[in-house]
mmCIF file of C-alpha atoms in Angstrom:
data_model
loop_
_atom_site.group_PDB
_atom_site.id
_atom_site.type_symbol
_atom_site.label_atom_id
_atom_site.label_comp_id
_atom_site.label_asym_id
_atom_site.label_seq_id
_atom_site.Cartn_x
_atom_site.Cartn_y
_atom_site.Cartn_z
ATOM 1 C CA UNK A 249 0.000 0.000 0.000
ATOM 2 C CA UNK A 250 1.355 3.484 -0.890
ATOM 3 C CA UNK A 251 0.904 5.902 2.058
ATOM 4 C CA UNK A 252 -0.256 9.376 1.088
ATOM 5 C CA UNK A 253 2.749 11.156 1.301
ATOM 6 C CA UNK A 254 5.341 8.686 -0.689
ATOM 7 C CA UNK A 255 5.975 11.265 -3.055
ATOM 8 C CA UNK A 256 7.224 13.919 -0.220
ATOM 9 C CA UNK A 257 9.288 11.563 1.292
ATOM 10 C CA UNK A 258 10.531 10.396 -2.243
ATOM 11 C CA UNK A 259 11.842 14.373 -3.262
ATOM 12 C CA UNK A 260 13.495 14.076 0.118
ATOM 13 C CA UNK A 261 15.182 11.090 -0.059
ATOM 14 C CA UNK A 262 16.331 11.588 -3.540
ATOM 15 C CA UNK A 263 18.235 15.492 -2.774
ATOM 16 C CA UNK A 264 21.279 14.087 -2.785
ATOM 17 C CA UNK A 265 20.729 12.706 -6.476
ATOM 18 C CA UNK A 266 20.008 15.958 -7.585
ATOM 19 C CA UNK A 267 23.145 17.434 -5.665
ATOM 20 C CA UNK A 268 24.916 14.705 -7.456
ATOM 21 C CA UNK A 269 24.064 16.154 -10.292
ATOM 22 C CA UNK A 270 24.303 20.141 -9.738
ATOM 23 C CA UNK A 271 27.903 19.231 -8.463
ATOM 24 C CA UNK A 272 28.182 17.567 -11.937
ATOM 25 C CA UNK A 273 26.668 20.491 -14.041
ATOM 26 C CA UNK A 274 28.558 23.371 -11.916
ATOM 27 C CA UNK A 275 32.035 21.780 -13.037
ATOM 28 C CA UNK A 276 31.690 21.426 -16.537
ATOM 29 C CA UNK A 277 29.749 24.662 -16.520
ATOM 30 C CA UNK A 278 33.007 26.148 -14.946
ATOM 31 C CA UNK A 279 35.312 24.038 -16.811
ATOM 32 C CA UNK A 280 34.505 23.462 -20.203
ATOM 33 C CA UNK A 281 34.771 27.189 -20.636
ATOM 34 C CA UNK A 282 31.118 28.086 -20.952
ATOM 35 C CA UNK A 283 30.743 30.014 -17.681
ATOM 36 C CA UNK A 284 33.434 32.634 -18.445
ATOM 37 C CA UNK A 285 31.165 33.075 -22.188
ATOM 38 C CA UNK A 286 27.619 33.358 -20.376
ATOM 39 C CA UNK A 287 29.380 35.934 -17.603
ATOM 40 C CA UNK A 288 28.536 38.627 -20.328
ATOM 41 C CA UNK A 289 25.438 40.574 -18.589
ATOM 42 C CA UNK A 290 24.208 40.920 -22.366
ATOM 43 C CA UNK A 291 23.629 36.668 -23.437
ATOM 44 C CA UNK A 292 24.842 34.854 -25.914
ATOM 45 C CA UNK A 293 22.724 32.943 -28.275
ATOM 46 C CA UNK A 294 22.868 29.272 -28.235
ATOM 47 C CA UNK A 295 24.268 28.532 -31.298
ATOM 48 C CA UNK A 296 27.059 31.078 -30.999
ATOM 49 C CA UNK A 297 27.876 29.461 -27.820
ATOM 50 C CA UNK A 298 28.135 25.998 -29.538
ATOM 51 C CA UNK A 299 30.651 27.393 -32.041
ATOM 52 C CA UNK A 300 32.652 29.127 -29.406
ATOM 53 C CA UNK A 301 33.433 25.557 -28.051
ATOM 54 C CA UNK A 302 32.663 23.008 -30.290
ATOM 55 C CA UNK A 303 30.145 21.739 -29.034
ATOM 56 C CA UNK A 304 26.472 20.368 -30.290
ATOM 57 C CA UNK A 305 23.934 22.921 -30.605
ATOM 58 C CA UNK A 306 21.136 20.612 -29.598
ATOM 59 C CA UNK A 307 22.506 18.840 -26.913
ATOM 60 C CA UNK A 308 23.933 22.402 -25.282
ATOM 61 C CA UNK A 309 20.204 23.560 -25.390
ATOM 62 C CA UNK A 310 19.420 20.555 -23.257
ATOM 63 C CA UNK A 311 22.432 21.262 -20.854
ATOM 64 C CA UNK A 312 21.397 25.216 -20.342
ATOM 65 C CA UNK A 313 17.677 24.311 -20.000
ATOM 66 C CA UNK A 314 18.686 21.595 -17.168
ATOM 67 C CA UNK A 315 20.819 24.482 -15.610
ATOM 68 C CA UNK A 316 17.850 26.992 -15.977
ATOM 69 C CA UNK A 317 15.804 24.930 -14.260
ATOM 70 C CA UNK A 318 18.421 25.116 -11.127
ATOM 71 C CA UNK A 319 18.713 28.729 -11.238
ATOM 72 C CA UNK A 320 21.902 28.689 -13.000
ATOM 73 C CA UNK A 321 21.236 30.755 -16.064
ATOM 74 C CA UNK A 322 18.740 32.670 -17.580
ATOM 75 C CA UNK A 323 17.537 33.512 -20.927
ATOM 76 C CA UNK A 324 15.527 36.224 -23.080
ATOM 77 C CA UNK A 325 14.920 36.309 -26.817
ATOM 78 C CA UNK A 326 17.195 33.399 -27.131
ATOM 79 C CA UNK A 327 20.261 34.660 -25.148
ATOM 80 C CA UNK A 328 21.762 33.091 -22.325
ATOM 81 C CA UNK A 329 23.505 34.267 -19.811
ATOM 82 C CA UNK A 330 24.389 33.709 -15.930
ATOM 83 C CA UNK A 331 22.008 34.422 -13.126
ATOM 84 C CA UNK A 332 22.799 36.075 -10.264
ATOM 85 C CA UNK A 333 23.165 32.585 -7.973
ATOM 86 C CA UNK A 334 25.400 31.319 -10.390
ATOM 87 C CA UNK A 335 27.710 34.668 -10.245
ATOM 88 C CA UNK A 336 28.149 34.352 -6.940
ATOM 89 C CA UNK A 337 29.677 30.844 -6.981
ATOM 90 C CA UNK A 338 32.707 32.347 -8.560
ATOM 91 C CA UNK A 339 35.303 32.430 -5.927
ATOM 92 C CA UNK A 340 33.774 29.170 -4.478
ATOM 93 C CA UNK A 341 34.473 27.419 -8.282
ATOM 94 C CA UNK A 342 38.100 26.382 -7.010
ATOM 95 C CA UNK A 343 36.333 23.352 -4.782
ATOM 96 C CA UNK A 344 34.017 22.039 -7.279
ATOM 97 C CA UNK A 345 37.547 21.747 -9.226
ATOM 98 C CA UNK A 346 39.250 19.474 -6.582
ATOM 99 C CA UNK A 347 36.118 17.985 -5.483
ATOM 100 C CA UNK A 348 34.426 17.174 -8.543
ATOM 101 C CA UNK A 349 36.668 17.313 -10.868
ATOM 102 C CA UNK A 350 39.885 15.829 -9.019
ATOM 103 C CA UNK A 351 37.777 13.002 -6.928
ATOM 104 C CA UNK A 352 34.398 12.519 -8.382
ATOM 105 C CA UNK A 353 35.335 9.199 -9.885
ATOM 106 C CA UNK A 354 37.139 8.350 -6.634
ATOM 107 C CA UNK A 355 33.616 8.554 -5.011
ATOM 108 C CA UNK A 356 32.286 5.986 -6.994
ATOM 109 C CA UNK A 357 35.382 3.327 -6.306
ATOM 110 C CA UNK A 358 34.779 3.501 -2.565
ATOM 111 C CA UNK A 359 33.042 -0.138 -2.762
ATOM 112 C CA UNK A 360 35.799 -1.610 -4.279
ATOM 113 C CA UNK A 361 38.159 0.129 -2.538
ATOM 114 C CA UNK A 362 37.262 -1.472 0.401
ATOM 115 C CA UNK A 363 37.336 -4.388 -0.372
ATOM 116 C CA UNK A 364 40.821 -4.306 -2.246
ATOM 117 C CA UNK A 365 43.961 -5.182 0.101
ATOM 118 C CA UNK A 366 46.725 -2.682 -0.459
ATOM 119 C CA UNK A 367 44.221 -0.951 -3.335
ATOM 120 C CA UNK A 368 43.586 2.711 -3.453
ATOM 121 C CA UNK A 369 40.877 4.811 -5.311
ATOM 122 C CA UNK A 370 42.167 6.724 -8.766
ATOM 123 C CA UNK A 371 41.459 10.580 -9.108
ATOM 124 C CA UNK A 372 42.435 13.505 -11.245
ATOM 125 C CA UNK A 373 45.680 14.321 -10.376
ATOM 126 C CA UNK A 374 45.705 17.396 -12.772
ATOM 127 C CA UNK A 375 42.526 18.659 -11.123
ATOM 128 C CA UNK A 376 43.005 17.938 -7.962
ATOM 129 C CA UNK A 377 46.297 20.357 -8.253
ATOM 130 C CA UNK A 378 44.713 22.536 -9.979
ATOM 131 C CA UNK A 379 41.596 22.518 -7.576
ATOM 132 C CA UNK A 380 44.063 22.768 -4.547
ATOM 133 C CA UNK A 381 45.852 25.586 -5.880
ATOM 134 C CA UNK A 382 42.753 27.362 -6.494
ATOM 135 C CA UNK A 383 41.267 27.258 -2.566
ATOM 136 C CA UNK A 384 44.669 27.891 -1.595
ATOM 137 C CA UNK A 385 44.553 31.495 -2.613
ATOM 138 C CA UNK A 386 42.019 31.571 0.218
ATOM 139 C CA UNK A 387 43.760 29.680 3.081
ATOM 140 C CA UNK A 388 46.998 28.441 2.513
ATOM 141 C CA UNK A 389 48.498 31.109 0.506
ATOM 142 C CA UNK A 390 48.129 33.736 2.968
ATOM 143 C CA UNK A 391 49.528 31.696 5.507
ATOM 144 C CA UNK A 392 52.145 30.876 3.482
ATOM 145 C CA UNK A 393 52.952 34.496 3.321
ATOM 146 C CA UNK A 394 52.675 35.028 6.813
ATOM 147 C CA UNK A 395 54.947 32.183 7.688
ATOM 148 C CA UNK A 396 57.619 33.412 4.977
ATOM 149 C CA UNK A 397 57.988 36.534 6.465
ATOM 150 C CA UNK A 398 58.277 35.104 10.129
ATOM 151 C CA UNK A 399 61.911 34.396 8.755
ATOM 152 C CA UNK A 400 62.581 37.392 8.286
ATOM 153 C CA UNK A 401 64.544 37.139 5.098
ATOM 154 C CA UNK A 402 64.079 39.973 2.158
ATOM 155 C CA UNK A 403 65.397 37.217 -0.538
ATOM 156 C CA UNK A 404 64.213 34.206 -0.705
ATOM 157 C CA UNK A 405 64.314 31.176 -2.459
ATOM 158 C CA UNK A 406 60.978 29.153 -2.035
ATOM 159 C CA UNK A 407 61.163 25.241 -3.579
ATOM 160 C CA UNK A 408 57.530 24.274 -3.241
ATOM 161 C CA UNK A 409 57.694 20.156 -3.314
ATOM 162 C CA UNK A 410 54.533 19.675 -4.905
ATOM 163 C CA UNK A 411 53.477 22.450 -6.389
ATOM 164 C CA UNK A 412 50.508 21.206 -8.813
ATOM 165 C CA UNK A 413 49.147 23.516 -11.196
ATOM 166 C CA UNK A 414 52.035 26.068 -10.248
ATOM 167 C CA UNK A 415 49.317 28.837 -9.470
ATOM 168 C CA UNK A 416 50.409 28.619 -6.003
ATOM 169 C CA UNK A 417 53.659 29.471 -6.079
ATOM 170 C CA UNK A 418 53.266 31.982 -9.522
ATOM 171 C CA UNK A 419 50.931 33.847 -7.266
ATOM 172 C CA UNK A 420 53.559 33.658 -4.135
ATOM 173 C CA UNK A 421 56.319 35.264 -6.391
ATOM 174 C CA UNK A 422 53.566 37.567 -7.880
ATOM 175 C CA UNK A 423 52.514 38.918 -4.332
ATOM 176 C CA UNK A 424 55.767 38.707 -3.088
ATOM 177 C CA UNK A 425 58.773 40.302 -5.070
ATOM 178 C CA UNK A 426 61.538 38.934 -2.820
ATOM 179 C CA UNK A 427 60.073 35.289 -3.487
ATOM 180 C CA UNK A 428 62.185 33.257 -5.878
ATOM 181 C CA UNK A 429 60.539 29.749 -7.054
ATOM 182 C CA UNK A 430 61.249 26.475 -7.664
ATOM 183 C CA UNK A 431 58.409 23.855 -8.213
ATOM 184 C CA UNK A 432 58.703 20.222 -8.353
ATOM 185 C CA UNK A 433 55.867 18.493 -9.072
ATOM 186 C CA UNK A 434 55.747 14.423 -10.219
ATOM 187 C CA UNK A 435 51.974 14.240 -11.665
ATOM 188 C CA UNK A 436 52.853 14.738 -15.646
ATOM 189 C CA UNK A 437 49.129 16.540 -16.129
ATOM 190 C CA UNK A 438 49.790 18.702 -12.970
ATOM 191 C CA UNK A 439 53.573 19.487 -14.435
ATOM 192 C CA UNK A 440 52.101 20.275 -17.908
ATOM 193 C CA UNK A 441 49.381 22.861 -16.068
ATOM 194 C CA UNK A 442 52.272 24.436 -14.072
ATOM 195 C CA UNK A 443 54.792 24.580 -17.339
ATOM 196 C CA UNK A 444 51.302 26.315 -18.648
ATOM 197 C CA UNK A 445 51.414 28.490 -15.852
ATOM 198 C CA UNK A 446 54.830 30.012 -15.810
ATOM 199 C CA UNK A 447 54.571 30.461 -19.238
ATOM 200 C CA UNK A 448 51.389 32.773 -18.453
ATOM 201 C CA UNK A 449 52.838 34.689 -15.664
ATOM 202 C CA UNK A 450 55.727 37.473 -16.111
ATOM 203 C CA UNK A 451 57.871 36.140 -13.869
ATOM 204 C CA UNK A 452 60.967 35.439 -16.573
ATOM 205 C CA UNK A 453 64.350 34.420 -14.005
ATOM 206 C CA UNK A 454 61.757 34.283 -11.046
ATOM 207 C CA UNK A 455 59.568 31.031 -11.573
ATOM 208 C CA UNK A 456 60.936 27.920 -12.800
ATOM 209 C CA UNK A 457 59.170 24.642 -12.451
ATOM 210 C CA UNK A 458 60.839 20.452 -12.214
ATOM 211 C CA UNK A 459 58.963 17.496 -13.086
ATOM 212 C CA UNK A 460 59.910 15.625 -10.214
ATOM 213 C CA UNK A 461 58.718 15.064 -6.725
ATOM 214 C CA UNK A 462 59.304 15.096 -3.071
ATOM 215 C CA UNK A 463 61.713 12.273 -2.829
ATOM 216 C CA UNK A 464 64.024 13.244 -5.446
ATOM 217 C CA UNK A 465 65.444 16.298 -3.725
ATOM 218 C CA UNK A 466 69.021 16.903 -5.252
ATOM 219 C CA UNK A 467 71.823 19.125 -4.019
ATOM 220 C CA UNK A 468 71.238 21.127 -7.542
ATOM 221 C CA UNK A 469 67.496 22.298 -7.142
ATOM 222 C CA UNK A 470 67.997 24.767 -4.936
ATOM 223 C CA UNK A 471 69.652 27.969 -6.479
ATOM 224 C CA UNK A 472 72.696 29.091 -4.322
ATOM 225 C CA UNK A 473 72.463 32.841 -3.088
ATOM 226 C CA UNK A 474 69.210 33.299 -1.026
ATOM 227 C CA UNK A 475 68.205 31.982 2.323
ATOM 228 C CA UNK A 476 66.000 29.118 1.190
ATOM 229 C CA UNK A 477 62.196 28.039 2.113
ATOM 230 C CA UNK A 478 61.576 24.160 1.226
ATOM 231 C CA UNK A 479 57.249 24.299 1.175
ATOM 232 C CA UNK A 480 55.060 21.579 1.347
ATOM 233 C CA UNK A 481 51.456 22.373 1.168
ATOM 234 C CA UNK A 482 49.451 19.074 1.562
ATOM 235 C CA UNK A 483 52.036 16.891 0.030
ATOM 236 C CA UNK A 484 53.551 15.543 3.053
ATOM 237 C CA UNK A 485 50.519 13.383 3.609
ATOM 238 C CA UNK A 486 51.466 11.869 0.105
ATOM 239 C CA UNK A 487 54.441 11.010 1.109
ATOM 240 C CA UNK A 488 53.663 9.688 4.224
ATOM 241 C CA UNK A 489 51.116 6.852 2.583
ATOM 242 C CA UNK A 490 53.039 6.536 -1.100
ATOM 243 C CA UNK A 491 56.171 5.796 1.134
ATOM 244 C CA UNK A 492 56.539 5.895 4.479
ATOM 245 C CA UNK A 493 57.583 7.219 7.359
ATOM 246 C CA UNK A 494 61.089 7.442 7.042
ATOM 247 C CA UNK A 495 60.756 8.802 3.607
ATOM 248 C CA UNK A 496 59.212 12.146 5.257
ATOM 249 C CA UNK A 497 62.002 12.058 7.780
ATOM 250 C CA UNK A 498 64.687 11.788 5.260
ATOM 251 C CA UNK A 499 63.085 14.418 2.922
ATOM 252 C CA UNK A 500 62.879 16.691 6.348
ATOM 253 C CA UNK A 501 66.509 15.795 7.367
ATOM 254 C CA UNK A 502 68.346 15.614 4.150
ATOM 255 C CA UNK A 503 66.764 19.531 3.178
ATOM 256 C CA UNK A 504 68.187 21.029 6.541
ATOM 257 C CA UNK A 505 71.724 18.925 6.163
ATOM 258 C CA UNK A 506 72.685 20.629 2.788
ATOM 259 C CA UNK A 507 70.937 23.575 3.784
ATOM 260 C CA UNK A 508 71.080 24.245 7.232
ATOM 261 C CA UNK A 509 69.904 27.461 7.968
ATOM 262 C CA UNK A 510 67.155 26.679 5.528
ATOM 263 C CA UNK A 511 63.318 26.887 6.848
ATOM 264 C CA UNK A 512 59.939 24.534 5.757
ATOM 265 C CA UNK A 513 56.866 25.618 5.313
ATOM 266 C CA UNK A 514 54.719 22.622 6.061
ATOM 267 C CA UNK A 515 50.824 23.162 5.855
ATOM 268 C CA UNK A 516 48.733 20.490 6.973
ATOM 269 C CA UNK A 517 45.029 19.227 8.106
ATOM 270 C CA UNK A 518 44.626 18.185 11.397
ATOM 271 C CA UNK A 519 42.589 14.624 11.360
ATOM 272 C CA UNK A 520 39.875 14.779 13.747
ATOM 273 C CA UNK A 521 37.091 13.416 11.937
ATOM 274 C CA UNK A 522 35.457 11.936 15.404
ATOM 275 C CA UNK A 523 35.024 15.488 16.572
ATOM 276 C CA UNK A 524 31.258 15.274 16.423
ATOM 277 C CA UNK A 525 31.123 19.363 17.474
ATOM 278 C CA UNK A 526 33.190 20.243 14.415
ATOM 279 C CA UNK A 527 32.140 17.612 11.881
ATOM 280 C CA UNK A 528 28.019 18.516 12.392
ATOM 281 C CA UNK A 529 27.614 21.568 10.970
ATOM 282 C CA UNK A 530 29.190 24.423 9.015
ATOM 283 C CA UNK A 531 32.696 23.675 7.097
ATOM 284 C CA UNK A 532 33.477 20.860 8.743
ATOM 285 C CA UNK A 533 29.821 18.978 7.489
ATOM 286 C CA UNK A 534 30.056 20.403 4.064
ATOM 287 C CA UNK A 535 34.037 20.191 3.451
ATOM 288 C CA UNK A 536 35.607 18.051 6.051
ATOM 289 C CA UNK A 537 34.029 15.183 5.971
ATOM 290 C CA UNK A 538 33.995 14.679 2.703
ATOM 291 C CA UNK A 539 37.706 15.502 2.518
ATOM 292 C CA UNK A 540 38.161 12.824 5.174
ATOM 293 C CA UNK A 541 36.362 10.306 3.244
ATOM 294 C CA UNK A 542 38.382 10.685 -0.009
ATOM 295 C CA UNK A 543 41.697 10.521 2.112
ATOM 296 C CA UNK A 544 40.425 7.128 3.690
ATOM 297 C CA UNK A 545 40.353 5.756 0.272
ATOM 298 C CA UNK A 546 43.363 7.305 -1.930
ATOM 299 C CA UNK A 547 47.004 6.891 -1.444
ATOM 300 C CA UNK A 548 47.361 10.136 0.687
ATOM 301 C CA UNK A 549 47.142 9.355 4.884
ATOM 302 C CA UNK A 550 45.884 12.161 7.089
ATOM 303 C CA UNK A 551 47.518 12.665 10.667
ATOM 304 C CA UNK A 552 46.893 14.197 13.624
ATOM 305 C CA UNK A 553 48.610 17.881 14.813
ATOM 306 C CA UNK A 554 50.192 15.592 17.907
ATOM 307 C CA UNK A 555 51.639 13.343 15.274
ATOM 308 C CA UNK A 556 53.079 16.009 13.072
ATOM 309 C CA UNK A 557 54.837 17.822 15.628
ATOM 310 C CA UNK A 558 56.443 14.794 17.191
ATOM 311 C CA UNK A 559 57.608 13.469 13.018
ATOM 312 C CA UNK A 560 58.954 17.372 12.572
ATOM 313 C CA UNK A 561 61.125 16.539 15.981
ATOM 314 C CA UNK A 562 62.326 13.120 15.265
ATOM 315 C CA UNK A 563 63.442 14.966 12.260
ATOM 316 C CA UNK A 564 65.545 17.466 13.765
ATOM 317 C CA UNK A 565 62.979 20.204 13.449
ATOM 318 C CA UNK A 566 61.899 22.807 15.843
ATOM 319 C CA UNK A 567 58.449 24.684 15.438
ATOM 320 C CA UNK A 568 59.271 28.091 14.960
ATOM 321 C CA UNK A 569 55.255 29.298 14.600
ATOM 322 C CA UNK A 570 52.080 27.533 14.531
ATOM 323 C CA UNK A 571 49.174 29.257 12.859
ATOM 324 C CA UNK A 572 46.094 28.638 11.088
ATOM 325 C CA UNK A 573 43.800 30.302 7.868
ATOM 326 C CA UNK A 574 41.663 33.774 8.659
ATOM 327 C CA UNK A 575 38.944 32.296 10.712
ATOM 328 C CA UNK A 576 36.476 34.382 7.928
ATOM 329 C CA UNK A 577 38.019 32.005 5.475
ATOM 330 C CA UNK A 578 37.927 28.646 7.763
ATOM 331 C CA UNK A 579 36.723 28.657 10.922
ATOM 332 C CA UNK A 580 37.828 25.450 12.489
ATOM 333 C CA UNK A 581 41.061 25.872 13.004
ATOM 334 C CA UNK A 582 41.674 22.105 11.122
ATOM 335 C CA UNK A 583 44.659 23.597 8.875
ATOM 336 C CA UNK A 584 47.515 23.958 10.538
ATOM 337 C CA UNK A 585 50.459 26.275 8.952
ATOM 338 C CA UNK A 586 53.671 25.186 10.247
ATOM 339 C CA UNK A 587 57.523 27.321 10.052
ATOM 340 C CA UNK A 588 60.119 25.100 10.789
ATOM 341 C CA UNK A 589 64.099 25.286 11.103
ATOM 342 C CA UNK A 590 66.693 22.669 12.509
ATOM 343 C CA UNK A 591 66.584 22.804 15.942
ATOM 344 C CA UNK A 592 68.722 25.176 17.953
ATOM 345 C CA UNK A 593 67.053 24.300 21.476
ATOM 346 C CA UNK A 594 63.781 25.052 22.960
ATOM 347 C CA UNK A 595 61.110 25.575 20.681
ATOM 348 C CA UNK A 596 59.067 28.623 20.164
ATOM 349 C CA UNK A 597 55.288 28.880 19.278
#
């Protein structure tokens, strides 16, 4: 017997399909180019649009009228163009990037995944660098700045071990002009984004990017001349499952022996996903946990602040500051900037 009010309960139950799908239809909105051509206030007809990026004039008709029906777009004497809710996802684009575009098919592996022995769940490595880069301008970069100048140096060299898409570290030597940079980053698609990138930016003698990773650290990539910043933004975690332990430890210790008054810049997430106050609501519901959940099943292993600081001082490392995003950014305090230097006795924080 079907009660009177299957069909309300059925639109509930079934939100999170249609999320599924506006997560979907956001990202290649964003990334196949068409939301930078519907931005114009005046529209764009349809077929124009189609032309602009090769695409099928029938089935983009059938795309925009799905995202009309969201609230995404709009459209008057057959011109398209963005509505106002879509507008105002623009600085918020950067996580449907990682999320959707670096680890939506990750999602769909968990199953297997668990039941696969030494197996791990694939994702976009290109997007996810790309993605990462993007919120970083947000979070990470700024603290990256702040921590940089806690050294105190004018010059700097900064090799960022990992550096994806290279926005990161462009926009660090952009923002920065005593920043000099070195990236090294082993994903070929993120490398080919970052060559991409410093071949967009005017940064000629300034910017210079390695396709290689974390481990391969060589007397030779660190320009002699300038007090030197080794960076790891979320990479460390890599590491840590790809290899190992002692792999971090010997990146850490082997950077500060050929370089010892060099400094890291080691940014982090603390794993608490048991905190039931911080995962229930706010950033931590719609960011965190899902972040946790895509870390349980690829090769990257999330640690606790505790464990950090005691790897950073088996490793010969002292914390020289501690500090976290602009709480307007991100709230819970979860990221966790670290400056660190070979120790030289009691640590500050």
């Amino acid at each position: 017997m079907i009660e009177p009010d299957f069909e309300d309960r059925l639109v509930e139950a079934i939100q999170p399909i249609r999320q599924l799908a506006v997560a979907n239809a956001i990202h290649q909105l964003h990334d196949s180019g068409l939301y930078a051509s519907l931005a114009d206030p005046g529209g764009i007809p349809v077929d124009e649009l189609a032309t602009r990026h090769s695409m099928l004039a029938d089935r983009l008709s059938g795309f925009l009228r799905y995202l009309r029906n969201e609230g995404y777009v709009t459209v008057a004497a057959d011109r398209w163009t963005l509505s106002k809710k879509a507008r105002r996802l623009e600085p918020f684009l950067p996580w449907y990037t990682l999320l959707v575009g670096g680890y939506a098919s990750t999602f769909t592996q968990i199953q297997d995944t668990l039941r696969t022995p030494g197996g791990y769940a694939s994702r976009d490595g290109g997007k996810v660098g790309r993605g990462s880069c993007g919120i970083s301008m947000f979070d990470a970069l700024p603290l990256a700045r702040t921590l940089i100048d806690a050294t105190g140096a004018a010059d700097v060299t900064v090799v960022d071990v990992g550096c994806g898409d290279g926005s990161f570290l462009a926009e660090l030597c952009a923002s920065h002009p005593g920043v000099f940079g070195v990236g090294l980053e082993p994903d070929a698609g993120g490398f080919a984004l970052a060559e991409r990138t410093v071949a967009e930016r005017s940064l000629e003698g300034r910017l210079e990017v390695r396709h290689h990773g974390a481990t391969d650290l060589r007397p030779d990539t660190v320009p002699a001349g300038r007090p030197v910043v080794f960076m790891a933004a979320f990479v460390l975690q890599e590491v840590l499952e790809q290899a190992g332990e002692e792999a971090v430890l010997a990146i850490l210790r082997s950077s500060v022996e050929a370089h010892p008054d060099a400094h890291w810049v080691v940014i982090e997430v603390d794993h608490r996903p048991e905190d039931q106050e911080l995962m229930g609501n706010g950033l931590g519901l719609a960011y965190y946990n899902p972040y946790y959940l895509l870390h349980t099943v690829t090769e990257q292993r999330l640690e606790t602040r505790s464990y950090w600081e005691g790897l950073f001082a088996r490793a010969g490392l002292e914390v020289v500051r501690l500090a976290h995003p602009d709480p307007r950014v991100d709230s819970t305090s979860l990221e966790l900037g670290y400056l660190l230097r070979r120790c030289r006795g009691e640590t500050a924080r």
